[in-house]
mmCIF file of C-alpha atoms and ligand atoms in Angstrom:
data_model
loop_
_atom_site.group_PDB
_atom_site.id
_atom_site.type_symbol
_atom_site.label_atom_id
_atom_site.label_comp_id
_atom_site.label_asym_id
_atom_site.label_seq_id
_atom_site.Cartn_x
_atom_site.Cartn_y
_atom_site.Cartn_z
ATOM 1 C CA UNK A 813 106.632 127.608 102.046
ATOM 2 C CA UNK A 814 108.369 125.208 99.826
ATOM 3 C CA UNK A 815 106.772 122.154 101.689
ATOM 4 C CA UNK A 816 103.610 120.281 100.757
ATOM 5 C CA UNK A 817 101.185 118.124 102.719
ATOM 6 C CA UNK A 818 99.004 115.645 101.133
ATOM 7 C CA UNK A 819 95.727 114.113 102.737
ATOM 8 C CA UNK A 820 94.841 110.623 101.868
ATOM 9 C CA UNK A 821 92.723 107.913 103.513
ATOM 10 C CA UNK A 822 94.208 104.505 104.280
ATOM 11 C CA UNK A 823 92.821 101.408 102.296
ATOM 12 C CA UNK A 824 91.737 101.425 98.691
ATOM 13 C CA UNK A 825 92.710 105.429 98.497
ATOM 14 C CA UNK A 826 96.060 104.964 99.609
ATOM 15 C CA UNK A 827 96.768 102.045 97.818
ATOM 16 C CA UNK A 828 95.458 103.194 94.445
ATOM 17 C CA UNK A 829 97.135 106.543 94.787
ATOM 18 C CA UNK A 830 100.604 105.000 95.640
ATOM 19 C CA UNK A 831 101.364 104.297 92.021
ATOM 20 C CA UNK A 832 100.522 107.982 91.175
ATOM 21 C CA UNK A 833 102.653 109.217 93.813
ATOM 22 C CA UNK A 834 105.443 107.005 92.674
ATOM 23 C CA UNK A 835 104.890 108.415 89.195
ATOM 24 C CA UNK A 836 105.369 111.908 90.549
ATOM 25 C CA UNK A 837 108.530 110.666 92.485
ATOM 26 C CA UNK A 838 107.108 110.344 95.725
ATOM 27 C CA UNK A 839 107.241 107.303 97.987
ATOM 28 C CA UNK A 840 106.053 106.899 101.499
ATOM 29 C CA UNK A 841 108.663 105.800 104.131
ATOM 30 C CA UNK A 842 105.985 104.083 106.235
ATOM 31 C CA UNK A 843 102.990 101.644 105.344
ATOM 32 C CA UNK A 844 99.947 103.461 106.782
ATOM 33 C CA UNK A 845 98.274 99.815 107.471
ATOM 34 C CA UNK A 846 101.096 98.796 109.804
ATOM 35 C CA UNK A 847 102.417 102.050 111.131
ATOM 36 C CA UNK A 848 100.316 104.036 113.637
ATOM 37 C CA UNK A 849 101.896 107.249 112.420
ATOM 38 C CA UNK A 850 99.337 109.628 111.227
ATOM 39 C CA UNK A 851 102.086 111.906 109.434
ATOM 40 C CA UNK A 852 104.204 110.007 106.950
ATOM 41 C CA UNK A 853 107.489 111.258 105.806
ATOM 42 C CA UNK A 854 108.482 110.491 102.133
ATOM 43 C CA UNK A 855 111.589 110.080 99.996
ATOM 44 C CA UNK A 856 111.248 113.867 99.347
ATOM 45 C CA UNK A 857 112.106 116.083 102.203
ATOM 46 C CA UNK A 858 109.576 118.742 101.105
ATOM 47 C CA UNK A 859 106.475 116.316 100.916
ATOM 48 C CA UNK A 860 104.763 114.697 103.743
ATOM 49 C CA UNK A 861 101.515 112.571 103.719
ATOM 50 C CA UNK A 862 98.820 112.874 106.459
ATOM 51 C CA UNK A 863 96.334 109.950 107.024
ATOM 52 C CA UNK A 864 92.905 111.024 107.694
ATOM 53 C CA UNK A 865 89.368 109.457 107.650
ATOM 54 C CA UNK A 866 88.148 109.510 103.868
ATOM 55 C CA UNK A 867 85.213 111.922 104.787
ATOM 56 C CA UNK A 868 87.659 114.290 106.600
ATOM 57 C CA UNK A 869 90.133 114.753 103.352
ATOM 58 C CA UNK A 870 88.243 117.821 101.961
ATOM 59 C CA UNK A 871 88.202 119.464 105.363
ATOM 60 C CA UNK A 872 91.903 119.269 105.689
ATOM 61 C CA UNK A 873 92.553 120.730 102.362
ATOM 62 C CA UNK A 874 89.789 123.456 102.503
ATOM 63 C CA UNK A 875 91.334 124.761 105.641
ATOM 64 C CA UNK A 876 94.815 124.472 104.254
ATOM 65 C CA UNK A 877 96.252 121.879 106.915
ATOM 66 C CA UNK A 878 96.898 119.978 103.731
ATOM 67 C CA UNK A 879 97.756 121.340 100.486
ATOM 68 C CA UNK A 880 96.359 118.444 98.280
ATOM 69 C CA UNK A 881 94.151 115.472 98.884
ATOM 70 C CA UNK A 882 92.518 112.657 97.277
ATOM 71 C CA UNK A 883 88.650 112.237 98.006
ATOM 72 C CA UNK A 884 85.726 110.253 96.558
ATOM 73 C CA UNK A 885 83.216 112.002 94.463
ATOM 74 C CA UNK A 886 80.792 110.848 97.033
ATOM 75 C CA UNK A 887 82.621 112.457 99.738
ATOM 76 C CA UNK A 888 83.096 115.679 97.757
ATOM 77 C CA UNK A 889 79.464 115.971 97.262
ATOM 78 C CA UNK A 890 78.613 115.720 100.780
ATOM 79 C CA UNK A 891 81.444 118.230 101.711
ATOM 80 C CA UNK A 892 80.339 120.815 99.218
ATOM 81 C CA UNK A 893 83.776 121.561 97.454
ATOM 82 C CA UNK A 894 84.141 124.883 99.388
ATOM 83 C CA UNK A 895 87.583 126.401 98.788
ATOM 84 C CA UNK A 896 88.704 123.390 96.794
ATOM 85 C CA UNK A 897 90.239 123.021 93.237
ATOM 86 C CA UNK A 898 89.296 119.919 91.696
ATOM 87 C CA UNK A 899 91.503 119.556 88.491
ATOM 88 C CA UNK A 900 91.607 115.852 88.012
ATOM 89 C CA UNK A 901 89.433 112.689 88.110
ATOM 90 C CA UNK A 902 91.823 110.016 89.013
ATOM 91 C CA UNK A 903 89.691 107.187 87.970
ATOM 92 C CA UNK A 904 90.580 105.110 90.902
ATOM 93 C CA UNK A 905 88.369 103.542 93.718
ATOM 94 C CA UNK A 906 85.585 103.294 91.251
ATOM 95 C CA UNK A 907 82.160 102.285 92.242
ATOM 96 C CA UNK A 908 78.422 103.270 91.809
ATOM 97 C CA UNK A 909 76.055 105.332 94.067
ATOM 98 C CA UNK A 910 72.939 103.288 94.014
ATOM 99 C CA UNK A 911 69.541 103.075 95.602
ATOM 100 C CA UNK A 912 69.001 99.650 96.877
ATOM 101 C CA UNK A 913 66.071 97.659 98.464
ATOM 102 C CA UNK A 914 65.160 94.277 99.551
ATOM 103 C CA UNK A 915 64.613 91.750 96.937
ATOM 104 C CA UNK A 916 61.027 91.568 97.705
ATOM 105 C CA UNK A 917 60.487 95.192 97.350
ATOM 106 C CA UNK A 918 58.547 96.446 94.198
ATOM 107 C CA UNK A 919 60.383 99.872 94.126
ATOM 108 C CA UNK A 920 59.277 100.926 90.557
ATOM 109 C CA UNK A 921 55.786 100.410 91.793
ATOM 110 C CA UNK A 922 56.327 102.318 94.889
ATOM 111 C CA UNK A 923 57.721 105.279 92.861
ATOM 112 C CA UNK A 924 54.884 105.198 90.333
ATOM 113 C CA UNK A 925 52.239 105.198 92.993
ATOM 114 C CA UNK A 926 54.185 108.254 94.600
ATOM 115 C CA UNK A 927 54.635 106.479 97.807
ATOM 116 C CA UNK A 928 56.469 108.299 100.569
ATOM 117 C CA UNK A 929 59.662 106.126 101.281
ATOM 118 C CA UNK A 930 62.026 105.918 104.049
ATOM 119 C CA UNK A 931 65.478 106.081 102.857
ATOM 120 C CA UNK A 932 68.595 105.249 105.115
ATOM 121 C CA UNK A 933 71.993 106.537 104.062
ATOM 122 C CA UNK A 934 75.336 108.196 105.034
ATOM 123 C CA UNK A 935 74.918 110.400 101.728
ATOM 124 C CA UNK A 936 72.058 112.751 102.754
ATOM 125 C CA UNK A 937 72.991 115.622 100.214
ATOM 126 C CA UNK A 938 73.368 113.086 97.343
ATOM 127 C CA UNK A 939 70.064 111.271 98.263
ATOM 128 C CA UNK A 940 68.279 114.465 98.914
ATOM 129 C CA UNK A 941 69.170 115.821 95.488
ATOM 130 C CA UNK A 942 68.410 112.546 93.755
ATOM 131 C CA UNK A 943 64.831 112.166 95.071
ATOM 132 C CA UNK A 944 64.092 115.759 94.585
ATOM 133 C CA UNK A 945 65.127 115.624 91.042
ATOM 134 C CA UNK A 946 62.668 112.808 90.682
ATOM 135 C CA UNK A 947 59.878 114.605 92.443
ATOM 136 C CA UNK A 948 59.885 112.065 95.171
ATOM 137 C CA UNK A 949 59.020 112.936 98.786
ATOM 138 C CA UNK A 950 61.274 110.926 100.967
ATOM 139 C CA UNK A 951 62.356 110.726 104.741
ATOM 140 C CA UNK A 952 65.945 110.481 105.068
ATOM 141 C CA UNK A 953 67.466 108.905 107.881
ATOM 142 C CA UNK A 954 71.279 109.443 108.470
ATOM 143 C CA UNK A 955 73.425 106.476 109.150
ATOM 144 C CA UNK A 956 77.304 106.473 109.565
ATOM 145 C CA UNK A 957 77.814 102.672 108.241
ATOM 146 C CA UNK A 958 76.229 99.207 107.737
ATOM 147 C CA UNK A 959 73.269 100.994 105.681
ATOM 148 C CA UNK A 960 72.417 97.266 104.483
ATOM 149 C CA UNK A 961 71.040 96.488 107.822
ATOM 150 C CA UNK A 962 68.438 99.232 107.842
ATOM 151 C CA UNK A 963 65.653 97.697 105.613
ATOM 152 C CA UNK A 964 66.158 94.256 107.006
ATOM 153 C CA UNK A 965 65.054 95.521 110.451
ATOM 154 C CA UNK A 966 62.338 97.880 109.270
ATOM 155 C CA UNK A 967 64.434 101.005 109.960
ATOM 156 C CA UNK A 968 64.132 102.135 106.080
ATOM 157 C CA UNK A 969 62.426 100.962 103.095
ATOM 158 C CA UNK A 970 65.517 101.455 100.828
ATOM 159 C CA UNK A 971 69.183 102.678 101.152
ATOM 160 C CA UNK A 972 71.383 105.092 99.158
ATOM 161 C CA UNK A 973 74.852 103.542 99.348
ATOM 162 C CA UNK A 974 78.100 102.799 97.167
ATOM 163 C CA UNK A 975 78.171 99.598 95.568
ATOM 164 C CA UNK A 976 80.816 97.891 93.707
ATOM 165 C CA UNK A 977 80.475 93.925 93.282
ATOM 166 C CA UNK A 978 77.113 93.974 94.805
ATOM 167 C CA UNK A 979 78.202 91.082 97.063
ATOM 168 C CA UNK A 980 77.258 92.792 100.088
ATOM 169 C CA UNK A 981 73.778 93.390 98.781
ATOM 170 C CA UNK A 982 73.377 90.132 97.553
ATOM 171 C CA UNK A 983 74.280 88.466 101.125
ATOM 172 C CA UNK A 984 71.754 90.661 102.731
ATOM 173 C CA UNK A 985 68.814 89.757 100.156
ATOM 174 C CA UNK A 986 68.888 93.455 98.691
ATOM 175 C CA UNK A 987 69.048 94.475 95.076
ATOM 176 C CA UNK A 988 70.173 97.630 93.478
ATOM 177 C CA UNK A 989 67.052 99.346 91.946
ATOM 178 C CA UNK A 990 68.599 102.714 90.536
ATOM 179 C CA UNK A 991 71.884 103.957 89.548
ATOM 180 C CA UNK A 992 72.408 107.669 90.881
ATOM 181 C CA UNK A 993 75.955 108.236 89.551
ATOM 182 C CA UNK A 994 79.309 106.553 88.978
ATOM 183 C CA UNK A 995 81.832 107.599 91.516
ATOM 184 C CA UNK A 996 85.605 107.783 91.438
ATOM 185 C CA UNK A 997 88.190 109.531 93.540
ATOM 186 C CA UNK A 998 89.662 113.248 92.437
ATOM 187 C CA UNK A 999 92.693 115.241 93.435
ATOM 188 C CA UNK A 1000 91.476 118.378 95.327
ATOM 189 C CA UNK A 1001 94.042 121.235 96.051
ATOM 190 C CA UNK A 1002 93.669 124.066 98.339
ATOM 191 C CA UNK A 1003 92.813 127.245 96.089
ATOM 192 C CA UNK A 1004 95.371 129.473 98.077
ATOM 193 C CA UNK A 1005 98.081 126.818 98.030
ATOM 194 C CA UNK A 1006 97.708 126.295 94.408
ATOM 195 C CA UNK A 1007 98.559 129.786 93.937
ATOM 196 C CA UNK A 1008 101.483 130.189 96.516
ATOM 197 C CA UNK A 1009 103.194 126.918 96.003
ATOM 198 C CA UNK A 1010 102.531 126.491 92.198
ATOM 199 C CA UNK A 1011 106.144 125.570 91.571
ATOM 200 C CA UNK A 1012 105.995 122.451 93.701
ATOM 201 C CA UNK A 1013 102.425 121.504 93.098
ATOM 202 C CA UNK A 1014 102.272 121.890 89.135
ATOM 203 C CA UNK A 1015 104.669 119.005 88.677
ATOM 204 C CA UNK A 1016 102.805 116.750 90.865
ATOM 205 C CA UNK A 1017 99.510 117.564 89.029
ATOM 206 C CA UNK A 1018 101.145 116.888 85.693
ATOM 207 C CA UNK A 1019 102.831 113.484 86.610
ATOM 208 C CA UNK A 1020 99.205 112.408 88.032
ATOM 209 C CA UNK A 1021 97.633 113.616 84.598
ATOM 210 C CA UNK A 1022 100.117 111.632 82.940
ATOM 211 C CA UNK A 1023 99.816 108.420 85.061
ATOM 212 C CA UNK A 1024 95.978 108.275 85.037
ATOM 213 C CA UNK A 1025 94.611 105.121 83.645
ATOM 214 C CA UNK A 1026 91.628 105.834 81.520
HETATM 215 P P1 ATP B 1122 85.238 104.684 106.630
HETATM 216 O O1 ATP B 1122 85.238 103.204 105.659
HETATM 217 O O2 ATP B 1122 86.509 105.163 107.180
HETATM 218 O O3 ATP B 1122 84.002 104.698 107.130
HETATM 219 P P2 ATP B 1122 84.593 105.271 103.742
HETATM 220 O O4 ATP B 1122 83.755 104.260 103.543
HETATM 221 O O5 ATP B 1122 84.260 106.612 103.462
HETATM 222 O O6 ATP B 1122 85.048 105.734 105.254
HETATM 223 P P3 ATP B 1122 86.900 103.886 102.532
HETATM 224 O O7 ATP B 1122 86.095 102.520 102.561
HETATM 225 O O8 ATP B 1122 88.137 104.089 102.483
HETATM 226 O O9 ATP B 1122 86.253 105.158 103.526
HETATM 227 O O10 ATP B 1122 86.449 104.410 100.957
HETATM 228 C C1 ATP B 1122 87.104 105.569 100.430
HETATM 229 C C2 ATP B 1122 86.424 105.964 99.211
HETATM 230 O O11 ATP B 1122 86.564 104.824 98.326
HETATM 231 C C3 ATP B 1122 84.936 106.341 99.233
HETATM 232 O O12 ATP B 1122 84.698 107.661 99.569
HETATM 233 C C4 ATP B 1122 84.310 105.776 97.737
HETATM 234 O O13 ATP B 1122 84.723 106.994 97.024
HETATM 235 C C5 ATP B 1122 85.354 104.830 97.405
HETATM 236 N N1 ATP B 1122 84.726 103.654 97.665
HETATM 237 C C6 ATP B 1122 83.961 103.245 98.809
HETATM 238 N N2 ATP B 1122 83.547 101.959 98.687
HETATM 239 C C7 ATP B 1122 83.991 101.339 97.539
HETATM 240 C C8 ATP B 1122 84.046 100.110 96.852
HETATM 241 N N3 ATP B 1122 83.204 99.082 97.383
HETATM 242 N N4 ATP B 1122 84.630 99.902 95.603
HETATM 243 C C9 ATP B 1122 85.348 100.976 95.192
HETATM 244 N N5 ATP B 1122 85.423 102.183 95.934
HETATM 245 C C10 ATP B 1122 84.788 102.320 96.954
HETATM 246 MG MG1 MG B 1123 84.124 101.987 104.067
#
């Protein structure tokens, strides 16, 4: 067992991880944006990359189908982190988990009055915990994407979603009304793999740690 598999999602995670991998001496032989391959060989014959949906990365690592992975804190909170060692915040794919509502909606006053709000989100666990901590009763509606639409068509009063520039909110006449937490991506490691494959994983961990931008 001297081979390792690293699970990544394409797009911003892959793009932001490539320089870290390079610092660890690992380079993909194909570009996941143009290749249809889901298993990518690298310049190192004992390291391969698998390309999975961002929210599936923790699952592949939890079950040991991948030894390492890179996943957003948003995704890790929804997954729960079972079986995962999370040694490094890589400080990449940074954004913020926010509550957002229509520009015309007086969120603070609704909160003060103890109104029961309908919240649409892909991030049920995070939203549930946030509103529970505020002592608010909310009805959560699970969506898989395009959360910004929900308040515009009366599906929800507000949304919980990731925001970076705020341009998507603005384009849909929404505003951020509350920050839940800052989000970045972390290196995750299968707990058993870390013990069994330490000689190959440890140098990768150290190279990543050196290469992180603070
Ligand atoms: P999919 O787009 O496949 O439905 P996803 O939105 O979870 O899934 P990505 O868009 O690739 O996947 O995002 C991957 C990770 O990058 C997210 O889990 C999050 O941590 C972070 N992220 C998401 N949106 C942004 C953003 N606008 N700016 C910076 N980081 C973001
Ligand atoms: Mg996305």
